[in-house]
Amino acid sequence: MPTPVIVDAVRTPQGKEDGALADVRSEDLSVPLVNQLLASTGIESDEVDDLLWGCAQQRGEQGNNMARVVALLSDLGEEVPASTINRWCASSAEALMRAADAVAAGQRDVLIAGGVESMSRVQMGENTHNVHPRLAEHYNVGELQMGMTAEKVADEHDVSRREQDEYALRSHERAADATGSGRFDDELVPVDTDDGRVEEDEGIRRDTTLEKLSGLPTVFKSDGTVTPGNASQVSDGAAGLLVTSRAYAEDNGLDVLAEIGSHEVAGVDPTVMGIGPVPAVRGLCERTGRETDDYDLVELNEAFASQCLYCQRELGFDDDIYNVNGGAIAIGHPLGASGARLPVTLVHEMNRRDADLGLATECVGFGQGAAIEFRLP
């Protein structure tokens, strides 16, 4: 069976809502990444079998099979097919899983997988009132809102406000350190806007403190614990990976960042969607015969501090391998991009640390989880 590998992995900086990238369409966030992946590897467009690009809010500017538009606007051109993938917060993770499966099945040799979201231009809340009425027969529809799911996880699993704020502070501190020390440099592709070049993640708060975070109001429940400070940032950004078979990489003299291992998805109660990584990771371990402590590095998407802390405790991940460069609370969570941003950051860090086995996992709105394993070659 062919082995799927990653030969390059890049992302844009992530901009705050209505911030530095707000005037950049999603296609224009994506095209520079596709072109960079081709340029860095020397792969010609006629060697690329498919472009798989995730996006959660597929309407407006992000409609019209946006992946195909990206292909047409990029150096890929007319001859490369493209499909836009949706598994909500794991959309680009799903794109990567499909790319890996296509290689492993011997159906494809070269694919580009990733995703994008401009939450400034196509806002998340526009579908809030379009929930199917019959869902109310089974769920409290108000509890399906993302912030309310985080409050419920905190309530049911005794995650305190202080613990959430301390976790958020750690995310900013680690992301600031990663930025300042240049650990993100290999993965970042700058974005040119009318106002200048964006080269760093915009949302990292280097001056935040526990005192500042603890003073923020709750926004989902008057007596709650979830605040804008201990939740992921609404963001704009894109991430992408170039996936080939190991044989193709060897035949073409390409360096391999990581092998893509097994993967898993799972469903959970949508009113506590943040617990999704737990059954996804456990299912992955059952499939591979591994234990959670076999992983040397773990990236778990920081949708909310409450669910990050619950998942960390439940799965037994140590602090020193868990979101070591910060996460979405500091960097941001552009929905369709995050499932690829995690592997991008992970595989670069695995190579820096010579970490043999890595895991990227995330919760998914409306009650799912996804997990992918990566191995150093």
Tab-separated table of C-alpha atoms in Angstrom:
chain	number	residue	atom	x	y	z
A	1	MET	CA	0.000	0.000	0.000
A	2	PRO	CA	1.424	3.439	-0.895
A	3	THR	CA	2.376	5.643	2.058
A	4	PRO	CA	0.987	9.215	2.022
A	5	VAL	CA	3.540	11.835	3.038
A	6	ILE	CA	3.694	15.604	3.495
A	7	VAL	CA	6.410	17.329	1.478
A	8	ASP	CA	5.528	20.888	2.469
A	9	ALA	CA	3.123	22.578	4.873
A	10	VAL	CA	2.342	26.282	5.045
A	11	ARG	CA	-0.210	28.737	6.338
A	12	THR	CA	-1.033	32.402	6.252
A	13	PRO	CA	-0.803	34.559	9.328
A	14	GLN	CA	-4.188	34.628	11.019
A	15	GLY	CA	-5.972	37.942	11.252
A	16	LYS	CA	-8.451	39.119	13.840
A	17	GLU	CA	-12.080	39.644	12.891
A	18	ASP	CA	-12.324	42.943	10.982
A	19	GLY	CA	-8.554	43.196	11.284
A	20	ALA	CA	-5.577	43.140	8.964
A	21	LEU	CA	-6.970	40.479	6.588
A	22	ALA	CA	-10.607	41.567	6.597
A	23	ASP	CA	-10.417	43.058	3.105
A	24	VAL	CA	-8.871	39.919	1.605
A	25	ARG	CA	-11.223	37.416	0.005
A	26	SER	CA	-10.882	33.770	0.945
A	27	GLU	CA	-9.680	32.864	-2.533
A	28	ASP	CA	-6.925	35.458	-2.213
A	29	LEU	CA	-5.859	34.028	1.140
A	30	SER	CA	-5.643	30.595	-0.484
A	31	VAL	CA	-3.908	31.261	-3.793
A	32	PRO	CA	-0.536	32.336	-2.311
A	33	LEU	CA	-0.377	29.092	-0.338
A	34	VAL	CA	-1.078	26.927	-3.379
A	35	ASN	CA	1.528	28.797	-5.395
A	36	GLN	CA	4.064	28.550	-2.573
A	37	LEU	CA	3.556	24.787	-2.268
A	38	LEU	CA	4.251	24.386	-5.980
A	39	ALA	CA	7.231	26.739	-5.964
A	40	SER	CA	8.902	25.283	-2.881
A	41	THR	CA	8.729	21.717	-4.182
A	42	GLY	CA	9.241	22.372	-7.876
A	43	ILE	CA	6.144	20.338	-8.685
A	44	GLU	CA	4.490	21.374	-11.938
A	45	SER	CA	0.759	21.926	-12.061
A	46	ASP	CA	0.236	19.068	-14.511
A	47	GLU	CA	1.527	16.656	-11.860
A	48	VAL	CA	-1.139	17.649	-9.313
A	49	ASP	CA	-4.075	15.257	-9.340
A	50	ASP	CA	-6.537	17.241	-7.214
A	51	LEU	CA	-7.025	20.218	-4.913
A	52	LEU	CA	-9.108	19.508	-1.796
A	53	TRP	CA	-9.903	22.687	0.144
A	54	GLY	CA	-11.979	22.947	3.304
A	55	CYS	CA	-14.414	25.722	4.156
A	56	ALA	CA	-17.162	25.767	6.783
A	57	GLN	CA	-19.373	28.640	5.635
A	58	GLN	CA	-19.878	27.826	1.959
A	59	ARG	CA	-22.016	30.753	0.885
A	60	GLY	CA	-21.527	34.211	-0.553
A	61	GLU	CA	-17.902	34.710	-1.533
A	62	GLN	CA	-17.113	31.270	-0.146
A	63	GLY	CA	-19.674	29.531	-2.345
A	64	ASN	CA	-19.413	28.374	-5.974
A	65	ASN	CA	-17.086	25.463	-5.159
A	66	MET	CA	-14.429	27.878	-3.971
A	67	ALA	CA	-11.677	25.278	-4.310
A	68	ARG	CA	-12.194	25.299	-8.068
A	69	VAL	CA	-11.972	29.090	-8.109
A	70	VAL	CA	-8.703	28.856	-6.165
A	71	ALA	CA	-7.349	26.389	-8.722
A	72	LEU	CA	-8.304	28.683	-11.600
A	73	LEU	CA	-6.771	31.753	-9.955
A	74	SER	CA	-3.572	29.968	-8.923
A	75	ASP	CA	-0.725	28.389	-10.853
A	76	LEU	CA	-2.718	25.136	-10.937
A	77	GLY	CA	-4.932	26.386	-13.764
A	78	GLU	CA	-7.778	24.780	-15.664
A	79	GLU	CA	-6.479	21.223	-15.856
A	80	VAL	CA	-6.415	20.520	-12.109
A	81	PRO	CA	-9.786	19.514	-10.603
A	82	ALA	CA	-10.830	20.803	-7.206
A	83	SER	CA	-13.428	20.142	-4.525
A	84	THR	CA	-14.543	22.175	-1.516
A	85	ILE	CA	-14.889	20.058	1.629
A	86	ASN	CA	-17.105	20.670	4.662
A	87	ARG	CA	-16.863	19.030	8.046
A	88	TRP	CA	-17.367	22.346	9.829
A	89	CYS	CA	-14.362	22.997	12.127
A	90	ALA	CA	-12.586	19.917	10.738
A	91	SER	CA	-13.184	20.775	7.076
A	92	SER	CA	-9.514	21.050	6.169
A	93	ALA	CA	-8.684	18.049	8.356
A	94	GLU	CA	-11.222	16.147	6.274
A	95	ALA	CA	-9.536	17.417	3.107
A	96	LEU	CA	-6.208	16.099	4.387
A	97	MET	CA	-7.721	12.750	5.376
A	98	ARG	CA	-9.259	12.346	1.915
A	99	ALA	CA	-5.971	13.237	0.260
A	100	ALA	CA	-4.120	10.680	2.376
A	101	ASP	CA	-6.723	8.024	1.636
A	102	ALA	CA	-6.521	8.700	-2.108
A	103	VAL	CA	-2.755	8.209	-2.029
A	104	ALA	CA	-2.970	5.116	0.179
A	105	ALA	CA	-5.522	3.587	-2.193
A	106	GLY	CA	-3.207	4.129	-5.141
A	107	GLN	CA	-5.707	6.435	-6.819
A	108	ARG	CA	-3.605	9.631	-6.665
A	109	ASP	CA	0.070	10.562	-6.372
A	110	VAL	CA	0.010	14.326	-5.733
A	111	LEU	CA	-2.663	16.415	-4.038
A	112	ILE	CA	-2.913	19.749	-2.290
A	113	ALA	CA	-5.109	19.714	0.812
A	114	GLY	CA	-6.034	22.520	3.160
A	115	GLY	CA	-8.664	25.115	3.795
A	116	VAL	CA	-9.645	28.677	4.472
A	117	GLU	CA	-12.154	30.857	6.256
A	118	SER	CA	-12.740	34.591	6.229
A	119	MET	CA	-14.947	35.061	9.258
A	120	SER	CA	-14.810	38.816	8.720
A	121	ARG	CA	-16.385	38.561	5.287
A	122	VAL	CA	-18.680	35.521	5.724
A	123	GLN	CA	-19.847	35.640	9.299
A	124	MET	CA	-20.547	32.576	11.382
A	125	GLY	CA	-23.791	33.751	12.978
A	126	GLU	CA	-25.766	34.140	9.773
A	127	ASN	CA	-27.086	30.547	9.962
A	128	THR	CA	-28.101	30.690	13.630
A	129	HIS	CA	-31.816	30.907	12.879
A	130	ASN	CA	-31.814	28.228	10.173
A	131	VAL	CA	-31.609	25.204	12.484
A	132	HIS	CA	-34.114	22.506	11.522
A	133	PRO	CA	-37.207	22.778	13.771
A	134	ARG	CA	-37.210	19.038	14.545
A	135	LEU	CA	-33.860	19.351	16.312
A	136	ALA	CA	-35.815	21.032	19.100
A	137	GLU	CA	-37.576	17.716	19.729
A	138	HIS	CA	-34.250	16.233	20.840
A	139	TYR	CA	-32.071	19.157	21.929
A	140	ASN	CA	-32.335	22.539	23.551
A	141	VAL	CA	-31.490	24.538	20.432
A	142	GLY	CA	-30.077	27.364	22.527
A	143	GLU	CA	-27.481	24.947	23.873
A	144	LEU	CA	-26.237	24.258	20.343
A	145	GLN	CA	-24.578	27.676	20.194
A	146	MET	CA	-20.827	27.199	20.472
A	147	GLY	CA	-20.366	29.300	23.589
A	148	MET	CA	-23.162	27.511	25.385
A	149	THR	CA	-21.591	24.145	24.583
A	150	ALA	CA	-18.388	25.353	26.232
A	151	GLU	CA	-20.312	26.492	29.303
A	152	LYS	CA	-21.963	23.080	29.534
A	153	VAL	CA	-18.609	21.288	29.327
A	154	ALA	CA	-17.264	23.513	32.100
A	155	ASP	CA	-20.335	22.859	34.267
A	156	GLU	CA	-20.485	19.105	33.740
A	157	HIS	CA	-16.763	18.512	34.177
A	158	ASP	CA	-15.916	21.054	36.888
A	159	VAL	CA	-13.587	23.273	34.878
A	160	SER	CA	-13.287	26.511	36.832
A	161	ARG	CA	-13.076	30.054	35.489
A	162	ARG	CA	-9.579	30.438	36.921
A	163	GLU	CA	-8.378	27.258	35.228
A	164	GLN	CA	-9.751	28.488	31.913
A	165	ASP	CA	-8.110	31.893	32.276
A	166	GLU	CA	-4.796	30.321	33.269
A	167	TYR	CA	-4.961	28.096	30.211
A	168	ALA	CA	-5.719	31.093	27.972
A	169	LEU	CA	-2.756	32.984	29.401
A	170	ARG	CA	-0.514	30.015	28.663
A	171	SER	CA	-1.752	29.933	25.067
A	172	HIS	CA	-0.808	33.578	24.519
A	173	GLU	CA	2.548	33.173	26.256
A	174	ARG	CA	3.465	30.122	24.190
A	175	ALA	CA	2.304	31.668	20.909
A	176	ALA	CA	4.211	34.876	21.661
A	177	ASP	CA	7.345	32.875	22.426
A	178	ALA	CA	6.968	30.813	19.246
A	179	THR	CA	6.579	33.994	17.201
A	180	GLY	CA	9.451	35.818	18.864
A	181	SER	CA	11.839	32.894	18.553
A	182	GLY	CA	10.983	32.309	14.882
A	183	ARG	CA	9.417	28.886	15.331
A	184	PHE	CA	6.543	29.826	13.021
A	185	ASP	CA	8.820	31.198	10.291
A	186	ASP	CA	9.006	27.982	8.249
A	187	GLU	CA	5.241	27.672	8.043
A	188	LEU	CA	4.168	31.274	7.431
A	189	VAL	CA	3.496	32.774	3.997
A	190	PRO	CA	2.974	36.563	4.231
A	191	VAL	CA	-0.179	38.113	2.793
A	192	ASP	CA	-0.053	41.408	0.912
A	193	THR	CA	-3.006	43.734	1.452
A	194	ASP	CA	-3.804	47.279	0.359
A	195	ASP	CA	-2.515	48.423	3.752
A	196	GLY	CA	0.750	46.503	3.647
A	197	ARG	CA	2.187	43.061	4.238
A	198	VAL	CA	0.851	40.848	7.051
A	199	GLU	CA	3.618	38.601	8.362
A	200	GLU	CA	2.532	37.529	11.866
A	201	ASP	CA	-0.576	36.263	13.610
A	202	GLU	CA	-2.555	39.298	14.656
A	203	GLY	CA	-4.410	38.017	17.701
A	204	ILE	CA	-1.537	37.161	20.041
A	205	ARG	CA	-1.725	39.375	23.119
A	206	ARG	CA	1.804	39.672	24.429
A	207	ASP	CA	0.767	42.013	27.239
A	208	THR	CA	-2.156	40.027	28.608
A	209	THR	CA	-2.135	38.905	32.236
A	210	LEU	CA	-4.211	36.665	34.426
A	211	GLU	CA	-5.620	39.775	36.050
A	212	LYS	CA	-6.772	41.159	32.705
A	213	LEU	CA	-8.283	37.844	31.649
A	214	SER	CA	-10.083	37.355	34.951
A	215	GLY	CA	-11.648	40.790	34.602
A	216	LEU	CA	-13.388	40.028	31.309
A	217	PRO	CA	-17.171	39.525	31.420
A	218	THR	CA	-18.874	36.275	30.523
A	219	VAL	CA	-20.910	36.573	27.345
A	220	PHE	CA	-22.951	33.380	27.055
A	221	LYS	CA	-24.344	33.009	30.593
A	222	SER	CA	-24.616	35.660	33.273
A	223	ASP	CA	-23.227	33.228	35.841
A	224	GLY	CA	-20.937	31.462	33.383
A	225	THR	CA	-17.189	31.052	33.052
A	226	VAL	CA	-16.559	31.368	29.300
A	227	THR	CA	-15.313	34.769	28.137
A	228	PRO	CA	-13.848	36.251	24.951
A	229	GLY	CA	-10.464	35.798	26.612
A	230	ASN	CA	-10.652	32.047	27.194
A	231	ALA	CA	-12.353	31.212	23.891
A	232	SER	CA	-10.849	30.974	20.423
A	233	GLN	CA	-10.640	34.126	18.372
A	234	VAL	CA	-12.872	34.723	15.365
A	235	SER	CA	-10.299	34.890	12.598
A	236	ASP	CA	-9.350	35.008	8.935
A	237	GLY	CA	-6.725	32.667	7.508
A	238	ALA	CA	-5.760	29.677	5.386
A	239	ALA	CA	-3.480	26.643	5.625
A	240	GLY	CA	-2.353	24.014	3.145
A	241	LEU	CA	-0.217	20.896	2.732
A	242	LEU	CA	1.249	19.165	-0.290
A	243	VAL	CA	0.599	15.430	-0.069
A	244	THR	CA	2.288	12.810	-2.222
A	245	SER	CA	3.062	9.128	-2.124
A	246	ARG	CA	6.407	8.232	-0.565
A	247	ALA	CA	7.461	6.716	-3.881
A	248	TYR	CA	6.716	9.962	-5.734
A	249	ALA	CA	8.672	11.978	-3.169
A	250	GLU	CA	11.671	9.654	-3.421
A	251	ASP	CA	11.582	9.551	-7.220
A	252	ASN	CA	11.523	13.352	-7.377
A	253	GLY	CA	14.063	14.079	-4.665
A	254	LEU	CA	11.579	15.735	-2.314
A	255	ASP	CA	12.213	16.025	1.400
A	256	VAL	CA	9.473	14.451	3.511
A	257	LEU	CA	8.263	16.354	6.568
A	258	ALA	CA	6.057	13.561	7.879
A	259	GLU	CA	4.087	10.481	6.986
A	260	ILE	CA	0.321	10.674	7.412
A	261	GLY	CA	-0.849	7.805	9.566
A	262	SER	CA	-4.302	6.606	10.463
A	263	HIS	CA	-7.202	8.915	11.233
A	264	GLU	CA	-10.561	8.816	12.978
A	265	VAL	CA	-13.802	10.773	13.284
A	266	ALA	CA	-16.476	10.454	15.956
A	267	GLY	CA	-19.886	11.834	16.886
A	268	VAL	CA	-20.977	13.192	20.276
A	269	ASP	CA	-23.882	15.045	21.867
A	270	PRO	CA	-23.902	18.374	19.982
A	271	THR	CA	-24.643	20.316	23.173
A	272	VAL	CA	-21.170	19.323	24.430
A	273	MET	CA	-19.453	19.308	21.057
A	274	GLY	CA	-16.110	20.250	22.639
A	275	ILE	CA	-15.580	16.727	23.973
A	276	GLY	CA	-15.368	15.375	20.410
A	277	PRO	CA	-11.589	14.824	20.439
A	278	VAL	CA	-11.909	12.271	23.242
A	279	PRO	CA	-13.792	9.551	21.314
A	280	ALA	CA	-11.944	10.456	18.106
A	281	VAL	CA	-8.533	9.964	19.728
A	282	ARG	CA	-9.658	6.841	21.556
A	283	GLY	CA	-10.993	5.423	18.310
A	284	LEU	CA	-7.706	6.222	16.612
A	285	CYS	CA	-5.775	4.475	19.378
A	286	GLU	CA	-8.029	1.442	19.104
A	287	ARG	CA	-7.432	1.347	15.364
A	288	THR	CA	-3.654	1.645	15.665
A	289	GLY	CA	-3.091	-0.258	18.902
A	290	ARG	CA	-1.466	2.761	20.521
A	291	GLU	CA	-1.900	4.400	23.909
A	292	THR	CA	-2.362	8.145	24.254
A	293	ASP	CA	0.995	8.433	25.995
A	294	ASP	CA	2.708	7.098	22.867
A	295	TYR	CA	2.377	10.536	21.257
A	296	ASP	CA	5.356	12.871	21.503
A	297	LEU	CA	3.460	16.028	20.475
A	298	VAL	CA	-0.243	16.866	20.440
A	299	GLU	CA	-2.088	19.732	18.762
A	300	LEU	CA	-5.688	19.999	19.955
A	301	ASN	CA	-7.669	22.912	18.565
A	302	GLU	CA	-8.371	25.439	21.288
A	303	ALA	CA	-12.002	26.171	20.518
A	304	PHE	CA	-12.534	26.926	24.201
A	305	ALA	CA	-10.292	26.558	27.227
A	306	SER	CA	-12.971	24.541	29.017
A	307	GLN	CA	-12.992	21.766	26.438
A	308	CYS	CA	-9.214	21.842	25.978
A	309	LEU	CA	-8.739	21.239	29.679
A	310	TYR	CA	-11.377	18.512	29.780
A	311	CYS	CA	-9.875	16.704	26.777
A	312	GLN	CA	-6.353	17.028	28.149
A	313	ARG	CA	-7.364	15.525	31.470
A	314	GLU	CA	-9.491	12.789	29.962
A	315	LEU	CA	-6.808	11.715	27.494
A	316	GLY	CA	-3.890	12.201	29.883
A	317	PHE	CA	-1.697	14.525	27.824
A	318	ASP	CA	1.175	16.230	29.655
A	319	ASP	CA	1.531	20.009	29.459
A	320	ASP	CA	4.976	19.780	27.907
A	321	ILE	CA	3.698	18.067	24.734
A	322	TYR	CA	0.272	19.729	24.488
A	323	ASN	CA	-0.198	22.779	22.230
A	324	VAL	CA	3.422	23.713	22.820
A	325	ASN	CA	3.252	26.788	20.570
A	326	GLY	CA	-0.085	28.038	21.833
A	327	GLY	CA	-3.305	27.561	19.943
A	328	ALA	CA	-6.513	29.074	18.669
A	329	ILE	CA	-7.151	31.124	21.814
A	330	ALA	CA	-4.078	33.158	20.881
A	331	ILE	CA	-3.557	32.449	17.187
A	332	GLY	CA	-7.184	32.282	16.054
A	333	HIS	CA	-9.691	29.787	14.690
A	334	PRO	CA	-10.695	30.414	11.064
A	335	LEU	CA	-13.112	27.504	10.877
A	336	GLY	CA	-12.251	26.008	7.510
A	337	ALA	CA	-8.506	26.439	7.987
A	338	SER	CA	-7.921	25.169	11.521
A	339	GLY	CA	-8.002	21.462	10.671
A	340	ALA	CA	-5.002	22.046	8.391
A	341	ARG	CA	-3.315	24.697	10.548
A	342	LEU	CA	-2.860	22.149	13.345
A	343	PRO	CA	-0.934	19.639	11.158
A	344	VAL	CA	1.079	22.446	9.557
A	345	THR	CA	2.322	23.629	12.943
A	346	LEU	CA	2.632	20.081	14.259
A	347	VAL	CA	4.820	18.584	11.540
A	348	HIS	CA	7.253	21.496	11.625
A	349	GLU	CA	7.546	21.201	15.406
A	350	MET	CA	7.974	17.425	15.147
A	351	ASN	CA	10.972	17.974	12.897
A	352	ARG	CA	12.470	20.598	15.205
A	353	ARG	CA	12.187	18.293	18.215
A	354	ASP	CA	12.818	15.018	16.419
A	355	ALA	CA	9.461	13.874	17.797
A	356	ASP	CA	8.589	10.562	16.174
A	357	LEU	CA	4.818	10.534	16.633
A	358	GLY	CA	2.363	13.423	16.532
A	359	LEU	CA	-1.387	13.875	16.858
A	360	ALA	CA	-3.689	16.614	15.566
A	361	THR	CA	-7.272	16.632	16.803
A	362	GLU	CA	-10.225	18.969	17.052
A	363	CYS	CA	-13.816	19.233	18.152
A	364	VAL	CA	-16.447	20.043	15.545
A	365	GLY	CA	-19.584	22.143	15.840
A	366	PHE	CA	-22.830	20.145	16.096
A	367	GLY	CA	-21.049	17.316	17.853
A	368	GLN	CA	-18.104	15.635	16.151
A	369	GLY	CA	-14.410	15.060	16.661
A	370	ALA	CA	-11.540	14.321	14.292
A	371	ALA	CA	-8.007	13.032	14.860
A	372	ILE	CA	-5.035	12.351	12.563
A	373	GLU	CA	-1.713	10.681	13.357
A	374	PHE	CA	1.624	11.770	11.871
A	375	ARG	CA	5.017	10.035	11.914
A	376	LEU	CA	8.496	11.284	11.168
A	377	PRO	CA	9.892	9.483	8.116
